[in-house]
Amino acid sequence: MRIFIILFFLVSCSKDVKVPFVNKDVTKTVNVIIENEFDITYTLIKSISQKNDVCKMSLEIKNISKEEKRNSFSIEAFSFADKKFEAFIVEKKSKPNEIVNTTVDFNGINCGDLRKINFYK
């Protein structure tokens, strides 16, 4: 009987632990061209952790110019509450038609709350 009471006590005191996972519901892929130098394709991926929401931006950067370029530009993202998130991307130099993949995290925001995303060279 003691074992049953101890087991019942342990089960009732345990807490649910959330395990981080990536939601498979990916928003549509968007294509942006910056100053006829970069063709950027990005996808927003919602990720949930124990502490907060994280919106990840998966980027595919293609050098569409005729010369070697450094993949460097700024990203501004605005949420519905006019909260501004900024990121700066600096990747290695790329040759014409070379593709570079990278990821940007916008911590503390749900991907569905982003209303505007700007890219600047």
CSV table of N, CA and C in Angstrom, one decimal:
chain,number,residue,atom,x,y,z
A,1,MET,N,0.8,-1.2,0.0
A,1,MET,CA,0.0,0.0,0.0
A,1,MET,C,0.9,1.3,0.0
A,2,ARG,N,2.0,1.2,0.7
A,2,ARG,CA,2.9,2.4,0.8
A,2,ARG,C,3.4,2.7,-0.6
A,3,ILE,N,3.8,1.6,-1.3
A,3,ILE,CA,4.3,1.8,-2.7
A,3,ILE,C,3.3,2.5,-3.6
A,4,PHE,N,2.1,2.0,-3.5
A,4,PHE,CA,1.0,2.6,-4.3
A,4,PHE,C,0.8,4.1,-4.0
A,5,ILE,N,0.9,4.5,-2.7
A,5,ILE,CA,0.7,5.9,-2.3
A,5,ILE,C,1.9,6.7,-2.8
A,6,ILE,N,3.1,6.2,-2.7
A,6,ILE,CA,4.3,6.9,-3.1
A,6,ILE,C,4.3,7.1,-4.6
A,7,LEU,N,3.9,6.0,-5.4
A,7,LEU,CA,3.8,6.1,-6.8
A,7,LEU,C,2.8,7.1,-7.2
A,8,PHE,N,1.6,7.1,-6.6
A,8,PHE,CA,0.5,8.1,-6.9
A,8,PHE,C,1.0,9.5,-6.6
A,9,PHE,N,1.8,9.7,-5.5
A,9,PHE,CA,2.3,11.0,-5.2
A,9,PHE,C,3.3,11.5,-6.3
A,10,LEU,N,4.2,10.6,-6.7
A,10,LEU,CA,5.2,11.0,-7.7
A,10,LEU,C,4.5,11.3,-9.1
A,11,VAL,N,3.5,10.6,-9.5
A,11,VAL,CA,2.8,10.8,-10.7
A,11,VAL,C,2.0,12.1,-10.7
A,12,SER,N,1.4,12.4,-9.5
A,12,SER,CA,0.6,13.6,-9.4
A,12,SER,C,1.4,14.9,-9.3
A,13,CYS,N,2.7,14.8,-8.9
A,13,CYS,CA,3.6,15.9,-8.8
A,13,CYS,C,4.4,16.2,-10.0
A,14,SER,N,4.4,15.3,-11.0
A,14,SER,CA,5.2,15.5,-12.2
A,14,SER,C,4.6,16.6,-13.0
A,15,LYS,N,5.4,17.3,-13.7
A,15,LYS,CA,5.0,18.4,-14.6
A,15,LYS,C,5.2,18.0,-16.1
A,16,ASP,N,4.4,18.6,-16.9
A,16,ASP,CA,4.5,18.4,-18.4
A,16,ASP,C,5.7,19.2,-18.8
A,17,VAL,N,6.6,18.6,-19.5
A,17,VAL,CA,7.8,19.3,-20.1
A,17,VAL,C,7.6,19.4,-21.6
A,18,LYS,N,7.7,20.7,-22.0
A,18,LYS,CA,7.6,21.0,-23.4
A,18,LYS,C,8.9,20.7,-24.1
A,19,VAL,N,8.9,20.0,-25.2
A,19,VAL,CA,10.1,19.7,-26.0
A,19,VAL,C,10.1,20.7,-27.2
A,20,PRO,N,11.2,21.4,-27.4
A,20,PRO,CA,11.2,22.2,-28.6
A,20,PRO,C,10.9,21.4,-29.9
A,21,PHE,N,10.2,22.0,-30.8
A,21,PHE,CA,9.9,21.4,-32.1
A,21,PHE,C,9.7,22.4,-33.1
A,22,VAL,N,9.9,22.0,-34.4
A,22,VAL,CA,9.6,22.9,-35.5
A,22,VAL,C,8.3,22.5,-36.1
A,23,ASN,N,7.4,23.5,-36.2
A,23,ASN,CA,6.1,23.3,-36.8
A,23,ASN,C,6.3,23.1,-38.3
A,24,LYS,N,5.7,22.1,-38.8
A,24,LYS,CA,5.8,21.8,-40.3
A,24,LYS,C,4.9,22.7,-41.1
A,25,ASP,N,4.1,23.6,-40.5
A,25,ASP,CA,3.3,24.5,-41.3
A,25,ASP,C,4.1,25.7,-41.7
A,26,VAL,N,4.8,25.6,-42.8
A,26,VAL,CA,5.7,26.6,-43.3
A,26,VAL,C,4.9,27.6,-44.2
A,27,THR,N,5.1,28.9,-43.9
A,27,THR,CA,4.5,29.9,-44.8
A,27,THR,C,5.1,29.8,-46.2
A,28,LYS,N,4.5,30.5,-47.1
A,28,LYS,CA,4.9,30.4,-48.5
A,28,LYS,C,6.3,30.9,-48.7
A,29,THR,N,7.0,30.4,-49.7
A,29,THR,CA,8.3,30.9,-50.1
A,29,THR,C,8.2,32.2,-50.8
A,30,VAL,N,9.0,33.1,-50.5
A,30,VAL,CA,9.0,34.5,-51.1
A,30,VAL,C,10.3,34.7,-51.8
A,31,ASN,N,10.3,35.4,-53.0
A,31,ASN,CA,11.5,35.7,-53.7
A,31,ASN,C,11.7,37.2,-53.8
A,32,VAL,N,12.9,37.7,-53.5
A,32,VAL,CA,13.2,39.1,-53.5
A,32,VAL,C,14.5,39.3,-54.3
A,33,ILE,N,14.5,40.3,-55.2
A,33,ILE,CA,15.8,40.6,-55.9
A,33,ILE,C,16.3,42.0,-55.4
A,34,ILE,N,17.6,42.0,-55.0
A,34,ILE,CA,18.2,43.2,-54.4
A,34,ILE,C,19.1,43.8,-55.4
A,35,GLU,N,18.8,45.0,-55.9
A,35,GLU,CA,19.7,45.8,-56.8
A,35,GLU,C,20.3,45.0,-57.9
A,36,ASN,N,19.6,44.1,-58.5
A,36,ASN,CA,20.1,43.2,-59.6
A,36,ASN,C,21.4,42.5,-59.3
A,37,GLU,N,21.7,42.3,-58.0
A,37,GLU,CA,22.9,41.6,-57.5
A,37,GLU,C,22.6,40.3,-56.9
A,38,PHE,N,21.5,40.3,-56.1
A,38,PHE,CA,21.2,39.1,-55.3
A,38,PHE,C,19.7,38.7,-55.6
A,39,ASP,N,19.5,37.4,-55.8
A,39,ASP,CA,18.2,36.9,-55.9
A,39,ASP,C,18.0,36.1,-54.6
A,40,ILE,N,17.1,36.5,-53.7
A,40,ILE,CA,17.0,35.9,-52.4
A,40,ILE,C,15.6,35.2,-52.3
A,41,THR,N,15.7,34.0,-51.9
A,41,THR,CA,14.5,33.2,-51.7
A,41,THR,C,14.4,32.9,-50.2
A,42,TYR,N,13.3,33.3,-49.5
A,42,TYR,CA,13.2,33.0,-48.1
A,42,TYR,C,11.9,32.4,-47.7
A,43,THR,N,12.0,31.6,-46.6
A,43,THR,CA,10.8,30.9,-46.1
A,43,THR,C,10.9,31.2,-44.6
A,44,LEU,N,9.7,31.5,-44.0
A,44,LEU,CA,9.6,31.7,-42.5
A,44,LEU,C,9.2,30.4,-41.9
A,45,ILE,N,9.8,30.0,-40.9
A,45,ILE,CA,9.5,28.7,-40.2
A,45,ILE,C,9.3,29.0,-38.7
A,46,LYS,N,8.1,28.6,-38.2
A,46,LYS,CA,7.8,28.8,-36.8
A,46,LYS,C,8.5,27.8,-36.0
A,47,SER,N,9.1,28.2,-34.9
A,47,SER,CA,9.8,27.3,-34.0
A,47,SER,C,9.3,27.6,-32.6
A,48,ILE,N,9.0,26.7,-31.7
A,48,ILE,CA,8.6,26.9,-30.4
A,48,ILE,C,9.5,26.3,-29.4
A,49,SER,N,10.0,27.1,-28.4
A,49,SER,CA,10.9,26.5,-27.4
A,49,SER,C,10.1,26.7,-26.1
A,50,GLN,N,10.8,26.3,-25.0
A,50,GLN,CA,10.2,26.4,-23.7
A,50,GLN,C,10.0,27.9,-23.3
A,51,LYS,N,10.9,28.7,-23.7
A,51,LYS,CA,10.8,30.1,-23.2
A,51,LYS,C,9.9,31.0,-24.1
A,52,ASN,N,10.0,30.9,-25.4
A,52,ASN,CA,9.3,31.8,-26.3
A,52,ASN,C,9.2,31.3,-27.7
A,53,ASP,N,8.4,32.1,-28.5
A,53,ASP,CA,8.3,31.7,-29.9
A,53,ASP,C,9.6,32.3,-30.6
A,54,VAL,N,10.0,31.6,-31.7
A,54,VAL,CA,11.1,32.0,-32.5
A,54,VAL,C,10.7,31.8,-33.9
A,55,CYS,N,10.8,32.9,-34.7
A,55,CYS,CA,10.5,32.9,-36.1
A,55,CYS,C,11.9,32.8,-36.8
A,56,LYS,N,12.1,31.7,-37.5
A,56,LYS,CA,13.3,31.5,-38.2
A,56,LYS,C,13.1,31.8,-39.7
A,57,MET,N,14.0,32.5,-40.3
A,57,MET,CA,14.0,32.8,-41.7
A,57,MET,C,15.1,32.0,-42.4
A,58,SER,N,14.7,31.1,-43.2
A,58,SER,CA,15.7,30.3,-44.0
A,58,SER,C,15.9,31.1,-45.3
A,59,LEU,N,17.2,31.4,-45.6
A,59,LEU,CA,17.5,32.2,-46.8
A,59,LEU,C,18.3,31.4,-47.8
A,60,GLU,N,18.0,31.6,-49.0
A,60,GLU,CA,18.9,31.1,-50.1
A,60,GLU,C,19.3,32.3,-50.9
A,61,ILE,N,20.5,32.6,-50.9
A,61,ILE,CA,21.0,33.8,-51.6
A,61,ILE,C,21.8,33.5,-52.8
A,62,LYS,N,21.4,33.9,-54.0
A,62,LYS,CA,22.0,33.6,-55.2
A,62,LYS,C,22.6,34.9,-55.8
A,63,ASN,N,23.9,34.9,-56.1
A,63,ASN,CA,24.6,36.0,-56.8
A,63,ASN,C,24.2,36.0,-58.2
A,64,ILE,N,23.4,37.0,-58.6
A,64,ILE,CA,22.9,37.1,-60.0
A,64,ILE,C,23.7,38.1,-60.8
A,65,SER,N,24.7,38.8,-60.2
A,65,SER,CA,25.5,39.7,-60.9
A,65,SER,C,26.6,39.0,-61.7
A,66,LYS,N,27.3,39.7,-62.5
A,66,LYS,CA,28.3,39.1,-63.4
A,66,LYS,C,29.7,39.1,-62.7
A,67,GLU,N,29.8,39.5,-61.5
A,67,GLU,CA,31.1,39.5,-60.8
A,67,GLU,C,30.9,39.0,-59.3
A,68,GLU,N,32.1,38.7,-58.7
A,68,GLU,CA,32.1,38.2,-57.3
A,68,GLU,C,31.6,39.3,-56.4
A,69,LYS,N,30.7,38.9,-55.5
A,69,LYS,CA,30.1,39.9,-54.5
A,69,LYS,C,30.1,39.3,-53.1
A,70,ARG,N,30.2,40.3,-52.1
A,70,ARG,CA,30.1,39.8,-50.7
A,70,ARG,C,28.6,39.9,-50.4
A,71,ASN,N,28.1,38.8,-49.9
A,71,ASN,CA,26.7,38.7,-49.5
A,71,ASN,C,26.5,39.5,-48.2
A,72,SER,N,26.3,40.8,-48.2
A,72,SER,CA,26.0,41.5,-47.0
A,72,SER,C,24.8,42.4,-47.2
A,73,PHE,N,23.9,42.3,-46.3
A,73,PHE,CA,22.7,43.2,-46.4
A,73,PHE,C,22.0,43.2,-45.1
A,74,SER,N,21.1,44.1,-44.9
A,74,SER,CA,20.3,44.2,-43.7
A,74,SER,C,18.8,43.7,-43.9
A,75,ILE,N,18.3,43.2,-42.9
A,75,ILE,CA,16.8,42.8,-42.9
A,75,ILE,C,16.1,43.5,-41.8
A,76,GLU,N,15.0,44.1,-42.1
A,76,GLU,CA,14.1,44.7,-41.1
A,76,GLU,C,12.8,44.0,-41.2
A,77,ALA,N,12.3,43.6,-40.1
A,77,ALA,CA,11.0,42.9,-40.0
A,77,ALA,C,10.1,43.7,-39.0
A,78,PHE,N,8.8,43.9,-39.4
A,78,PHE,CA,7.9,44.6,-38.5
A,78,PHE,C,6.7,43.7,-38.2
A,79,SER,N,6.4,43.7,-36.9
A,79,SER,CA,5.2,43.0,-36.4
A,79,SER,C,4.0,43.9,-36.4
A,80,PHE,N,2.8,43.3,-36.1
A,80,PHE,CA,1.6,44.1,-36.1
A,80,PHE,C,1.6,45.2,-35.0
A,81,ALA,N,2.4,45.0,-34.0
A,81,ALA,CA,2.5,45.9,-32.9
A,81,ALA,C,3.6,47.0,-33.2
A,82,ASP,N,4.0,47.1,-34.5
A,82,ASP,CA,5.1,48.0,-34.9
A,82,ASP,C,6.4,47.7,-34.2
A,83,LYS,N,6.6,46.5,-33.7
A,83,LYS,CA,7.8,46.2,-33.1
A,83,LYS,C,8.8,45.9,-34.3
A,84,LYS,N,10.0,46.4,-34.2
A,84,LYS,CA,10.9,46.2,-35.3
A,84,LYS,C,12.0,45.3,-34.9
A,85,PHE,N,12.3,44.3,-35.8
A,85,PHE,CA,13.4,43.4,-35.6
A,85,PHE,C,14.4,43.6,-36.7
A,86,GLU,N,15.7,43.6,-36.4
A,86,GLU,CA,16.7,43.8,-37.4
A,86,GLU,C,17.7,42.7,-37.3
A,87,ALA,N,18.3,42.4,-38.5
A,87,ALA,CA,19.3,41.4,-38.6
A,87,ALA,C,20.3,41.9,-39.7
A,88,PHE,N,21.5,41.6,-39.6
A,88,PHE,CA,22.5,41.9,-40.6
A,88,PHE,C,23.2,40.6,-41.0
A,89,ILE,N,23.2,40.4,-42.3
A,89,ILE,CA,23.8,39.2,-42.9
A,89,ILE,C,25.1,39.5,-43.5
A,90,VAL,N,26.1,38.8,-43.1
A,90,VAL,CA,27.4,39.0,-43.8
A,90,VAL,C,27.9,37.5,-44.1
A,91,GLU,N,27.9,37.2,-45.3
A,91,GLU,CA,28.4,35.8,-45.6
A,91,GLU,C,29.6,36.0,-46.5
A,92,LYS,N,30.3,34.9,-46.8
A,92,LYS,CA,31.5,34.9,-47.7
A,92,LYS,C,31.1,35.4,-49.0
A,93,LYS,N,32.2,35.8,-49.8
A,93,LYS,CA,32.0,36.3,-51.1
A,93,LYS,C,31.4,35.1,-52.0
A,94,SER,N,30.6,35.5,-52.9
A,94,SER,CA,30.1,34.5,-53.8
A,94,SER,C,30.4,34.8,-55.3
A,95,LYS,N,30.6,33.8,-56.0
A,95,LYS,CA,30.8,34.0,-57.5
A,95,LYS,C,29.5,34.1,-58.2
A,96,PRO,N,29.5,34.5,-59.5
A,96,PRO,CA,28.2,34.6,-60.2
A,96,PRO,C,27.5,33.2,-60.2
A,97,ASN,N,26.2,33.3,-60.0
A,97,ASN,CA,25.3,32.1,-59.9
A,97,ASN,C,25.6,31.1,-58.7
A,98,GLU,N,26.5,31.5,-57.8
A,98,GLU,CA,26.7,30.7,-56.6
A,98,GLU,C,25.6,30.9,-55.6
A,99,ILE,N,25.2,29.9,-54.9
A,99,ILE,CA,24.1,30.0,-54.0
A,99,ILE,C,24.6,29.8,-52.5
A,100,VAL,N,24.3,30.7,-51.6
A,100,VAL,CA,24.7,30.6,-50.2
A,100,VAL,C,23.4,30.4,-49.4
A,101,ASN,N,23.4,29.5,-48.4
A,101,ASN,CA,22.2,29.3,-47.6
A,101,ASN,C,22.6,29.7,-46.2
A,102,THR,N,21.6,30.4,-45.5
A,102,THR,CA,21.8,30.8,-44.1
A,102,THR,C,20.5,30.9,-43.4
A,103,THR,N,20.5,31.2,-42.1
A,103,THR,CA,19.3,31.3,-41.3
A,103,THR,C,19.4,32.5,-40.4
A,104,VAL,N,18.2,33.2,-40.2
A,104,VAL,CA,18.1,34.3,-39.3
A,104,VAL,C,17.0,34.0,-38.3
A,105,ASP,N,17.3,34.3,-37.0
A,105,ASP,CA,16.2,34.1,-36.0
A,105,ASP,C,15.7,35.4,-35.5
A,106,PHE,N,14.3,35.5,-35.5
A,106,PHE,CA,13.7,36.7,-34.9
A,106,PHE,C,13.0,36.2,-33.6
A,107,ASN,N,13.7,36.3,-32.5
A,107,ASN,CA,13.3,35.8,-31.2
A,107,ASN,C,12.1,36.6,-30.7
A,108,GLY,N,11.2,35.8,-30.0
A,108,GLY,CA,10.1,36.5,-29.3
A,108,GLY,C,9.0,36.9,-30.2
A,109,ILE,N,8.9,36.4,-31.4
A,109,ILE,CA,7.8,36.8,-32.3
A,109,ILE,C,7.3,35.5,-33.1
A,110,ASN,N,6.0,35.5,-33.3
A,110,ASN,CA,5.4,34.5,-34.1
A,110,ASN,C,5.5,34.9,-35.6
A,111,CYS,N,5.8,34.0,-36.5
A,111,CYS,CA,6.0,34.3,-37.9
A,111,CYS,C,4.7,34.9,-38.4
A,112,GLY,N,3.5,34.5,-37.9
A,112,GLY,CA,2.3,35.0,-38.4
A,112,GLY,C,2.1,36.5,-38.0
A,113,ASP,N,2.8,37.0,-37.1
A,113,ASP,CA,2.7,38.4,-36.6
A,113,ASP,C,3.5,39.3,-37.5
A,114,LEU,N,4.4,38.8,-38.3
A,114,LEU,CA,5.2,39.7,-39.2
A,114,LEU,C,4.3,40.3,-40.3
A,115,ARG,N,4.4,41.6,-40.5
A,115,ARG,CA,3.5,42.2,-41.5
A,115,ARG,C,4.3,42.8,-42.6
A,116,LYS,N,5.6,43.0,-42.4
A,116,LYS,CA,6.4,43.6,-43.5
A,116,LYS,C,7.9,43.2,-43.2
A,117,ILE,N,8.6,42.9,-44.3
A,117,ILE,CA,10.0,42.5,-44.3
A,117,ILE,C,10.7,43.3,-45.4
A,118,ASN,N,11.8,44.0,-45.0
A,118,ASN,CA,12.5,44.8,-46.0
A,118,ASN,C,14.0,44.3,-46.0
A,119,PHE,N,14.6,44.3,-47.2
A,119,PHE,CA,16.0,43.9,-47.4
A,119,PHE,C,16.7,45.2,-47.9
A,120,TYR,N,17.9,45.5,-47.3
A,120,TYR,CA,18.6,46.6,-47.7
A,120,TYR,C,20.1,46.2,-48.0
A,121,LYS,N,20.7,46.7,-49.1
A,121,LYS,CA,22.1,46.4,-49.4
A,121,LYS,C,22.9,47.4,-48.6
